[in-house]
XYZ file of C-alpha atoms in Angstrom:
273
model
C 0.301 0.016 -0.407
C 1.516 3.218 -0.663
C 1.649 5.990 1.656
C 0.366 9.610 1.446
C 1.812 12.101 3.336
C -0.452 15.649 3.112
C 0.799 19.082 3.689
C -1.268 21.791 3.854
C 0.313 25.428 2.647
C -1.412 28.432 2.558
C -0.792 31.278 0.575
C -1.117 34.866 1.866
C -0.161 37.918 -0.748
C -0.906 41.464 -0.350
C -0.028 41.753 -4.458
C -2.034 42.252 -7.562
C -1.533 38.683 -9.248
C -1.249 35.000 -8.415
C -1.124 32.428 -11.059
C -4.147 34.019 -13.172
C -5.823 35.536 -10.289
C -5.922 39.120 -10.135
C -7.203 42.292 -8.144
C -7.925 46.083 -8.859
C -7.321 47.985 -7.031
C -4.828 46.096 -5.156
C -5.367 48.959 -2.155
C -8.446 51.217 -1.438
C -7.769 54.845 0.137
C -10.453 56.762 1.692
C -10.144 61.121 2.527
C -13.332 61.123 4.523
C -12.825 64.528 5.033
C -13.359 65.607 1.331
C -16.691 63.488 1.286
C -20.243 65.000 1.487
C -21.891 62.127 3.123
C -21.578 60.247 5.603
C -20.962 57.084 4.038
C -18.732 55.726 0.751
C -19.086 52.892 -1.554
C -16.441 52.003 -3.756
C -15.732 48.198 -5.542
C -12.765 45.912 -6.423
C -13.187 43.418 -9.306
C -11.568 40.398 -9.224
C -10.601 38.207 -12.098
C -10.692 34.313 -12.393
C -8.599 31.755 -14.068
C -8.647 31.689 -17.599
C -8.466 28.254 -17.869
C -11.201 27.217 -15.315
C -14.212 28.243 -12.925
C -13.057 29.648 -9.504
C -14.534 30.191 -5.910
C -13.972 32.523 -3.560
C -15.252 33.547 -0.469
C -14.107 37.219 1.265
C -14.003 38.482 4.995
C -12.380 41.216 6.686
C -9.941 40.939 9.410
C -7.640 43.899 11.172
C -3.654 44.514 10.163
C -0.783 46.281 11.533
C 2.195 47.014 9.474
C 5.308 46.034 11.704
C 9.247 47.596 11.973
C 9.578 45.345 9.067
C 7.041 46.679 6.581
C 5.387 43.849 6.145
C 1.411 43.032 7.136
C 0.502 41.224 10.351
C -2.322 39.670 10.137
C -3.414 39.560 14.201
C -3.969 42.092 16.428
C -5.261 42.575 19.520
C -8.994 42.749 19.562
C -11.309 46.161 20.712
C -8.717 48.407 18.337
C -11.235 51.524 17.779
C -9.449 52.361 14.291
C -10.445 48.744 13.262
C -12.879 48.658 10.426
C -13.507 45.046 10.233
C -16.916 45.002 11.731
C -17.948 48.609 9.916
C -17.581 47.544 6.754
C -19.873 45.847 4.239
C -19.463 44.550 1.120
C -21.710 42.099 -1.418
C -21.019 38.992 -2.627
C -19.274 37.545 0.506
C -18.982 34.473 -1.845
C -18.949 33.927 -5.381
C -17.908 31.742 -8.327
C -15.778 33.700 -11.126
C -16.370 31.666 -14.613
C -13.223 31.032 -16.323
C -12.007 34.314 -18.054
C -14.825 36.656 -16.428
C -14.457 38.815 -13.537
C -16.771 39.846 -10.392
C -17.267 43.421 -8.695
C -17.163 43.516 -5.134
C -19.202 46.063 -4.020
C -17.373 47.263 -0.487
C -19.589 50.061 1.202
C -18.787 51.822 4.845
C -21.489 53.784 6.654
C -20.892 56.211 10.328
C -18.329 57.811 8.964
C -18.534 60.425 11.572
C -18.453 57.944 14.275
C -15.276 56.861 12.861
C -11.882 58.246 15.801
C -9.244 60.485 13.706
C -6.486 59.168 11.759
C -6.434 56.611 10.162
C -8.754 53.308 9.956
C -8.526 50.595 8.576
C -9.278 46.467 7.133
C -7.789 43.455 5.625
C -10.300 42.390 3.219
C -9.355 38.490 2.400
C -10.499 37.121 -0.489
C -9.858 33.226 -0.201
C -9.923 30.503 -3.171
C -12.620 28.149 -1.476
C -11.628 24.972 -3.676
C -7.527 24.379 -2.607
C -5.136 23.299 -5.460
C -4.108 19.326 -5.159
C -0.206 19.030 -6.417
C 1.470 15.978 -6.112
C 5.253 15.823 -4.979
C 7.872 12.859 -5.075
C 9.750 11.873 -2.531
C 12.289 9.852 -3.392
C 11.353 7.164 -1.164
C 9.705 3.912 -2.227
C 5.857 3.257 -1.313
C 5.610 6.973 -0.150
C 3.576 9.863 -2.119
C 3.168 13.372 -0.779
C 0.399 15.862 -1.920
C 0.725 19.365 -1.410
C -2.941 21.032 -1.054
C -2.388 25.112 -1.767
C -4.649 27.769 -0.263
C -4.056 30.988 -1.750
C -6.237 33.983 -0.092
C -4.869 37.607 -0.769
C -5.324 40.530 1.558
C -6.631 44.049 -0.284
C -5.965 46.663 2.630
C -9.138 49.568 3.068
C -8.044 52.844 4.266
C -10.615 55.422 5.728
C -8.587 58.630 7.469
C -10.792 60.872 8.865
C -10.844 63.865 10.969
C -7.297 65.348 12.477
C -4.923 63.776 10.242
C -1.032 63.679 10.400
C 1.609 62.290 8.304
C 4.948 63.434 9.548
C 7.700 61.404 8.756
C 11.537 61.701 10.218
C 14.996 59.789 9.834
C 15.813 58.779 13.408
C 19.232 57.911 12.318
C 21.218 56.664 9.718
C 24.515 54.132 8.998
C 26.737 52.098 7.107
C 27.090 48.651 8.333
C 29.285 45.860 6.525
C 27.905 42.499 5.910
C 30.350 39.118 3.705
C 28.553 40.656 0.281
C 28.934 44.080 0.725
C 27.784 47.685 2.476
C 24.466 48.357 3.206
C 22.611 50.876 4.764
C 20.523 50.939 8.171
C 18.105 53.216 8.629
C 15.236 53.748 10.893
C 12.766 55.797 9.465
C 9.434 56.742 11.684
C 6.285 57.574 11.046
C 5.049 60.471 14.484
C 1.603 60.400 12.665
C -2.038 58.760 13.175
C -1.736 57.797 9.629
C 0.759 55.938 7.583
C 3.207 57.172 5.449
C 4.284 55.954 1.635
C 7.927 57.048 0.566
C 10.078 56.754 -2.018
C 13.957 57.933 -2.240
C 17.604 57.988 -3.037
C 21.180 57.517 -2.255
C 23.597 60.079 -2.916
C 27.475 59.522 -2.762
C 28.839 62.452 -2.561
C 33.782 63.494 -2.792
C 33.725 67.488 -1.111
C 31.395 68.665 -3.707
C 31.010 66.548 -6.381
C 28.641 64.329 -7.025
C 29.835 60.538 -7.272
C 26.589 58.763 -7.724
C 22.974 58.743 -7.178
C 20.709 55.635 -7.409
C 17.111 54.862 -5.933
C 16.095 53.430 -2.741
C 13.727 50.847 -2.529
C 10.222 52.844 -1.205
C 8.377 51.017 1.449
C 5.165 51.957 3.928
C 5.147 52.957 7.959
C 2.815 52.289 10.037
C 1.219 55.020 12.021
C 3.527 55.780 15.212
C 5.696 53.456 14.251
C 8.862 53.110 12.669
C 10.791 50.958 9.518
C 14.408 49.647 10.095
C 15.912 50.012 6.100
C 18.663 47.992 5.146
C 19.573 48.508 1.271
C 22.793 47.396 -0.747
C 24.883 50.116 -0.957
C 26.511 50.350 -5.146
C 29.822 51.374 -4.725
C 30.781 50.713 -8.329
C 31.407 54.747 -9.562
C 33.717 54.661 -6.518
C 37.150 54.546 -8.734
C 39.316 55.024 -5.070
C 39.493 54.873 -1.569
C 38.841 57.092 1.523
C 35.917 58.968 2.690
C 32.595 59.953 0.753
C 29.475 61.976 2.659
C 26.375 58.734 1.773
C 23.299 61.019 1.669
C 19.486 59.399 1.642
C 16.826 61.855 0.792
C 12.959 60.240 1.769
C 10.434 62.001 0.082
C 6.098 60.984 1.266
C 2.767 63.245 1.428
C 2.050 64.588 3.794
C -2.038 64.545 5.222
C -2.442 67.536 2.783
C -1.271 66.175 -0.091
C 2.445 68.179 0.018
C 5.772 66.299 -1.536
C 7.565 66.680 1.870
C 11.691 65.895 1.817
C 13.981 64.996 4.299
C 17.783 63.822 4.463
C 20.196 62.028 6.790
C 23.952 61.830 5.561
C 26.939 59.700 7.409
C 30.531 59.075 6.311
C 30.936 56.003 3.663
C 34.481 54.755 4.387
C 35.835 52.966 1.482
C 38.955 50.712 2.464
C 41.759 49.020 0.010
C 41.617 48.633 -3.659
C 38.309 49.400 -5.213
């Protein structure tokens, strides 16, 4: 008799597509202060597989963003900024025929009762029928079956009342690793709503710009921080010595105004370049 080992793998993706499943938009951001009504309605479109029908169920859940910029799907109950019990959506379960799409209609009422700042929830769109895959084990008489369940997350944010988006670079260091030098930068979000940032790095010799390249952007949660570590590009540095490393971060405040903040440190290049 052949033994079957069952392995269940649950995949959560806060991304626009997995295989041939896609959602649009990938996030919903609402400024309640710009609305004339006490409610808001919007929609998400889910496009299914082109080869077969897919059935999905939808449910909300609260989340936070940790210091790595990653979504934490479990959070303390009773947070006043949790929209999970306030959001309504239809349908809650549906089938998308192959090559077709389905609109998920969303309604949030009682906006005047929300606390000031950022209110949020994650809408989970989960494949009801998991995929089964047979995988080799290399052992005679024993097979393995991988069961894959896909869950896509669409974050929903509502800013309301007195909203503050305020960022600061607490420190910028250069750290050495086996494969090169890295920036070690702590970005603070001091307001009651997240910031979404982009940026670049400049390498300066005296007053001469040696190189400038883009940083991978990210999200810093409200009243939180993000420790950003990215490899420093040194291919345009021709001589050993001390250089100025400058990080320039850009984000938009609560009024939609672009803000730039910067921090500098010393970059020491030793030996042959």
